[in-house]
Coordinates of C-alpha atoms in Angstrom, one line a residue:
M86 CA 0.0 0.0 0.0
G87 CA 1.5 3.3 -1.2
V88 CA 0.8 6.5 0.8
L89 CA -0.7 9.5 -0.9
N90 CA -1.3 12.4 1.5
V91 CA -3.1 15.5 0.1
T92 CA -2.5 17.3 3.4
P93 CA -0.5 20.4 4.2
D94 CA 0.7 19.1 7.6
S95 CA 1.3 15.3 7.6
F96 CA 4.3 14.4 9.7
S97 CA 6.7 13.5 6.9
D98 CA 5.2 14.4 3.5
G99 CA 2.8 17.3 4.2
G100 CA 2.4 19.8 1.3
Q101 CA 4.3 17.6 -1.2
L102 CA 1.3 17.0 -3.4
P103 CA -0.1 20.5 -4.0
T104 CA -1.8 19.9 -7.4
L105 CA -3.8 17.1 -9.0
K106 CA -0.9 16.5 -11.5
A107 CA 1.5 16.0 -8.6
V108 CA -0.9 13.5 -7.0
V109 CA -1.3 11.5 -10.2
D110 CA 2.4 11.7 -10.9
R111 CA 3.2 10.4 -7.5
A112 CA 0.7 7.7 -7.7
R113 CA 2.1 6.6 -11.1
T114 CA 5.6 6.4 -9.5
L115 CA 4.3 4.3 -6.6
L116 CA 2.5 1.9 -8.9
D117 CA 5.5 1.7 -11.3
E118 CA 7.7 0.8 -8.3
G119 CA 5.3 -2.0 -7.3
A120 CA 2.5 -0.7 -5.1
D121 CA -0.6 -2.8 -5.2
V122 CA -3.0 -0.3 -3.4
L123 CA -3.0 3.5 -3.1
D124 CA -4.0 4.9 0.3
L125 CA -5.4 8.5 -0.1
G126 CA -5.6 10.7 3.0
G127 CA -6.9 14.2 3.5
E128 CA -6.3 14.8 7.2
S129 CA -3.1 14.5 9.1
T130 CA -3.2 12.1 12.1
R131 CA 0.2 13.1 13.5
P132 CA 0.1 14.0 17.3
G133 CA -1.1 17.6 17.8
A134 CA -2.5 18.0 14.3
E135 CA -5.6 20.2 14.0
P136 CA -8.8 18.3 13.2
V137 CA -10.3 18.9 9.8
S138 CA -14.0 19.2 9.0
A139 CA -15.7 16.7 6.7
K140 CA -16.3 19.6 4.2
D141 CA -12.6 20.5 4.1
E142 CA -11.5 16.9 4.0
L143 CA -13.8 16.2 1.0
A144 CA -12.5 19.3 -0.8
R145 CA -9.0 17.8 -0.6
V146 CA -9.7 14.1 -1.4
L147 CA -12.6 14.1 -3.9
P148 CA -10.7 15.9 -6.7
A149 CA -7.7 13.8 -6.1
L150 CA -9.7 10.6 -6.0
K151 CA -11.5 11.4 -9.3
A152 CA -8.2 12.2 -10.9
L153 CA -6.7 8.9 -9.6
R154 CA -9.6 6.8 -10.7
K155 CA -9.5 8.4 -14.2
S156 CA -5.8 7.7 -14.6
F157 CA -5.7 4.3 -12.9
P158 CA -9.1 2.7 -13.4
D159 CA -8.1 -0.7 -12.2
T160 CA -6.0 0.2 -9.2
P161 CA -7.5 -0.4 -5.7
I162 CA -7.8 2.8 -3.8
S163 CA -8.2 3.1 0.0
I164 CA -9.6 6.2 1.6
D165 CA -7.9 7.0 4.9
T166 CA -10.7 8.6 7.0
Y167 CA -12.7 8.2 10.2
K168 CA -15.7 10.2 9.0
P169 CA -18.7 8.3 7.7
E170 CA -19.7 11.1 5.3
V171 CA -16.2 11.2 3.8
A172 CA -16.1 7.4 3.4
K173 CA -19.5 7.4 1.7
A174 CA -18.6 10.2 -0.7
A175 CA -15.2 8.7 -1.4
V176 CA -16.5 5.3 -2.2
G177 CA -19.2 6.9 -4.4
A178 CA -16.4 8.6 -6.3
G179 CA -14.4 5.4 -6.8
A180 CA -12.6 4.4 -3.6
D181 CA -12.6 0.7 -2.9
I182 CA -11.6 0.4 0.8
V183 CA -12.2 2.4 3.9
N184 CA -9.1 2.7 6.2
D185 CA -10.4 3.9 9.6
I186 CA -7.8 5.0 12.2
W187 CA -10.5 4.8 14.9
G188 CA -11.7 1.3 14.2
C189 CA -15.3 2.7 13.5
A190 CA -15.0 4.8 16.7
H191 CA -15.8 1.7 18.7
G192 CA -16.3 1.4 22.4
F193 CA -16.3 5.2 23.1
S194 CA -19.0 7.0 24.9
K195 CA -20.4 10.3 23.6
K196 CA -18.2 12.1 26.1
Q197 CA -15.0 10.2 25.0
R198 CA -15.8 10.9 21.4
S199 CA -16.2 14.6 22.1
A200 CA -12.9 14.7 24.1
A201 CA -11.0 12.9 21.3
K202 CA -12.7 15.0 18.6
L203 CA -14.2 11.8 17.1
P204 CA -17.3 11.9 14.9
P205 CA -20.6 10.4 16.1
S206 CA -20.8 6.6 15.7
G207 CA -22.0 5.5 12.3
M208 CA -18.9 4.4 10.3
A209 CA -19.7 0.7 10.8
E210 CA -23.2 1.1 9.4
T211 CA -21.9 3.3 6.6
V212 CA -19.3 0.6 5.6
A213 CA -21.9 -2.1 5.8
K214 CA -24.2 -0.2 3.4
L215 CA -21.2 0.5 1.1
R216 CA -20.4 -3.2 1.1
C217 CA -16.7 -2.5 0.9
P218 CA -13.6 -3.7 2.9
V219 CA -12.8 -1.8 6.0
I220 CA -9.5 -1.6 7.9
L221 CA -10.0 -1.4 11.6
M222 CA -7.0 0.2 13.3
H223 CA -6.4 0.0 17.1
N224 CA -6.6 3.4 18.7
R225 CA -7.9 5.0 21.9
P226 CA -8.2 8.6 23.1
E227 CA -5.3 8.3 25.5
P228 CA -2.3 5.9 25.8
K229 CA -3.5 4.5 29.1
Y230 CA -3.8 0.8 29.7
A231 CA -4.7 -1.2 32.7
D232 CA -3.0 -4.2 31.1
F233 CA -1.6 -3.6 27.6
W234 CA -2.2 -6.7 25.6
P235 CA -5.6 -7.6 27.1
D236 CA -6.7 -4.0 26.5
V237 CA -5.5 -3.9 22.9
L238 CA -7.1 -7.2 22.0
A239 CA -10.3 -6.1 23.7
D240 CA -10.4 -2.8 21.8
L241 CA -9.9 -4.6 18.5
Q242 CA -12.6 -7.2 19.4
M243 CA -15.0 -4.3 20.0
S244 CA -14.2 -2.9 16.6
I245 CA -14.8 -6.3 15.1
A246 CA -18.1 -6.7 16.9
L247 CA -19.2 -3.3 15.9
A248 CA -18.5 -4.0 12.2
R249 CA -20.2 -7.5 12.4
N250 CA -23.3 -6.1 14.2
A251 CA -23.7 -3.4 11.5
G252 CA -23.6 -6.1 8.8
V253 CA -20.1 -5.9 7.5
K254 CA -19.1 -9.3 6.1
E255 CA -16.3 -11.3 7.8
N256 CA -14.3 -11.4 4.6
Q257 CA -14.4 -7.5 4.3
I258 CA -12.7 -6.9 7.7
W259 CA -9.0 -6.1 8.1
L260 CA -7.1 -5.2 11.3
D261 CA -4.2 -2.8 12.0
P262 CA -2.3 -2.8 15.2
G263 CA -2.1 1.0 15.3
F264 CA 1.7 1.3 15.4
G265 CA 2.3 5.0 16.5
F266 CA -1.2 5.5 17.8
A267 CA -2.1 5.8 21.5
K268 CA 1.2 4.0 22.3
D269 CA 4.6 5.1 23.6
A270 CA 7.8 3.8 21.9
A271 CA 8.1 0.7 24.1
Q272 CA 4.4 -0.2 23.5
N273 CA 4.8 0.3 19.7
L274 CA 7.8 -2.1 19.8
E275 CA 5.8 -4.6 21.9
V276 CA 2.8 -4.6 19.6
L277 CA 5.2 -5.2 16.7
K278 CA 7.2 -7.9 18.5
N279 CA 4.1 -9.9 19.2
L280 CA 2.1 -8.9 16.1
S281 CA 1.1 -12.6 15.8
R282 CA -1.3 -12.1 18.7
I283 CA -3.3 -9.9 16.4
V284 CA -2.8 -12.0 13.4
E285 CA -4.3 -14.9 15.4
R286 CA -7.7 -13.1 15.5
G287 CA -8.1 -14.6 12.0
F288 CA -8.4 -11.4 9.9
P289 CA -5.7 -10.1 7.5
V290 CA -3.5 -7.5 9.1
L291 CA -2.2 -4.3 7.7
L292 CA 1.1 -2.9 9.2
G293 CA 1.9 0.8 9.0
T294 CA 5.2 1.6 10.5
S295 CA 6.7 3.8 7.7
R296 CA 8.8 6.7 9.0
K297 CA 7.1 6.6 12.4
S298 CA 8.7 8.5 15.4
T299 CA 9.4 5.3 17.3
I300 CA 11.8 4.3 14.5
G301 CA 13.4 7.7 14.7
R302 CA 13.9 7.2 18.5
V303 CA 15.5 3.8 18.1
L304 CA 17.8 5.2 15.5
G305 CA 19.1 8.0 17.7
D306 CA 16.4 10.6 16.9
A307 CA 16.8 10.2 13.2
P308 CA 14.5 12.6 11.2
A309 CA 11.6 11.2 9.1
G310 CA 13.6 11.2 5.9
E311 CA 16.3 9.0 7.5
R312 CA 14.2 6.1 8.8
L313 CA 14.2 3.9 5.7
E314 CA 16.4 1.1 7.1
G315 CA 14.5 1.1 10.4
T316 CA 11.2 0.9 8.5
A317 CA 12.5 -2.0 6.4
A318 CA 13.4 -3.9 9.6
T319 CA 9.9 -3.5 11.0
L320 CA 8.3 -4.7 7.7
V321 CA 10.5 -7.8 7.5
W322 CA 9.7 -8.6 11.2
G323 CA 6.0 -7.9 10.6
I324 CA 5.8 -10.2 7.6
Q325 CA 7.4 -13.0 9.6
Q326 CA 4.7 -12.4 12.2
G327 CA 2.0 -12.8 9.6
C328 CA 0.9 -9.4 8.4
A329 CA -0.7 -9.5 5.0
M330 CA -0.1 -5.9 3.7
V331 CA 2.3 -3.1 4.5
R332 CA 1.6 0.7 4.2
V333 CA 4.7 2.7 3.1
H334 CA 5.8 6.0 1.7
E335 CA 8.7 4.6 -0.3
V336 CA 7.9 1.6 -2.4
A337 CA 10.9 0.9 -4.6
P338 CA 13.6 0.5 -1.9
L339 CA 11.3 -1.4 0.5
R340 CA 9.9 -3.8 -2.1
K341 CA 13.1 -5.8 -2.2
F342 CA 13.0 -6.3 1.6
I343 CA 9.3 -7.3 1.4
R344 CA 10.0 -9.8 -1.4
M345 CA 12.9 -11.3 0.5
A346 CA 10.8 -11.6 3.7
D347 CA 8.0 -13.2 1.8
A348 CA 10.4 -15.8 0.3
I349 CA 11.9 -16.6 3.6
K350 CA 8.5 -17.1 5.1
Q351 CA 7.5 -19.4 2.3
G352 CA 10.7 -21.5 2.7
D353 CA 10.7 -24.6 0.5
N354 CA 7.3 -23.6 -0.9
W355 CA 8.9 -20.6 -2.6
K356 CA 8.8 -20.4 -6.3
P357 CA 10.4 -17.8 -8.6

């Protein structure tokens, strides 16, 4: 999954795609380098980022989405949003997958949603009506846990239950451990170290570690542009733990690591 952020303030690539031509050109590069899916986002989710209204988010993503669909009619496109109205409009304009960083805003009271600037519940019902795949990422308003792994797995189970109860089909559900979300550096490393515990839930898992701050900390406070090797290590480890897709900013240099990790995992079943 190749990242396309049409945002002015994303943590590592904000403002880099200011025109529709730039979006299409970047998408073409990602696809030529081996991306299978394009992930389009119109709101930064970095810590401290200002929330964006649905109207403003749609103004960013819909023109880009229409340009991408026209240029690449057969390429799967994911819309990275937690707003039901954005998901509905984006799928109507040609997106194929909803990638929700709040796991359909599961398990949160009205007060918690308000405190975390989350939308009202309704994403699960929206996705069910759209009949499209949904990626449920682990997240919570604050990085506070009574017991880390039981809490993470319970949160994800609530997301799964919310999707199921709304009518989302089992084969349309993906999970994401939420590396970099509501976790400190040690917790991010823990969720990656034991990613198999999430894989064991029985749903395909997306791993998004690319350029995240935990990698920078491990590498001596390396800036976002110098985290490629650290990202590669997390992807290889994640593939060995069973993740089914990885979300990255740089496809070409990471593709080789991914192919090699896949081959090792296949062992004597590998075929050229």
